[in-house]
Amino acid sequence: KAQAKAKEEGRTPVIYAIDPLLAALAHFDTSQDLTKRIHLLFKVLDADESGEMSFKELQMGLKKLKVTPPIVISRDDWDTMTKHVKLSENQTEVDVNKFERIMRCQLKLYVQRQLANSMEVVGMDGPNQIGTILFVLKILTVGVDDMNLYVEQLQERESERDTEKGRP
């Protein structure tokens, strides 16, 4: 519906290359269930079973998944996906833990896009104030992001101070 409405209004709906995969991942029950699903996905995509996955492995593995539409990611998509995870200059592969952080971040962004698309469809004055409820959910997810970013910044500062004092 959101896509149809966007096209009707001459806009392009926001859809990302891995959205079909994220839609499948979105059916988790608990945080532990999501972790299991992401780890299983990593095993499937890690073609050489090295415990690390390169962009090329991910790209080839995603093409093999039976999702509609097929997932084709570019180097730019990969760079965007990994920008929230600290990769060193020469690091070209991610392990299962970094992959989980990447996928959780992408899933969160996917949920935010879905909320925004749903708000487009029902509007703020939709039946039973669904638009307002969706808006509140969207604000809450942004607030959680802000808190997580703040915690990460505090942890980085603490780590820097410990390093300066000679503590590991």
Tab-separated table of C-alpha atoms in Angstrom, residues 1 12 14 28 32 34 43-44 53-54 67 87-88 99 105 111 116 118 128 132 135-136 143 152-153 161 163-164:
chain	number	residue	atom	x	y	z
A	1	LYS	CA	0.000	0.000	0.000
A	12	THR	CA	9.714	6.818	-4.672
A	14	VAL	CA	12.133	3.925	0.502
A	28	PHE	CA	11.697	-13.449	15.482
A	32	GLN	CA	17.805	-14.883	21.554
A	34	LEU	CA	16.913	-13.238	16.504
A	43	LYS	CA	26.682	-19.907	8.500
A	44	VAL	CA	24.744	-20.143	5.242
A	53	MET	CA	32.557	-13.159	5.660
A	54	SER	CA	33.730	-10.840	2.928
A	67	VAL	CA	13.631	-14.584	-1.580
A	87	LEU	CA	36.092	-2.014	10.819
A	88	SER	CA	39.794	-1.233	10.659
A	99	PHE	CA	27.570	-9.536	11.297
A	105	CYS	CA	21.156	-2.300	12.970
A	111	VAL	CA	11.406	-1.323	11.159
A	116	ALA	CA	7.154	5.536	8.224
A	118	SER	CA	2.597	2.668	7.447
A	128	ASN	CA	-8.662	4.381	15.870
A	132	THR	CA	-0.714	8.499	16.133
A	135	PHE	CA	4.160	7.958	15.228
A	136	VAL	CA	4.707	7.264	18.941
A	143	GLY	CA	14.790	7.658	21.316
A	152	GLU	CA	28.451	3.933	23.054
A	153	GLN	CA	30.033	7.387	23.248
A	161	ARG	CA	40.681	7.181	29.510
A	163	THR	CA	44.091	3.458	27.629
A	164	GLU	CA	45.634	6.790	28.627
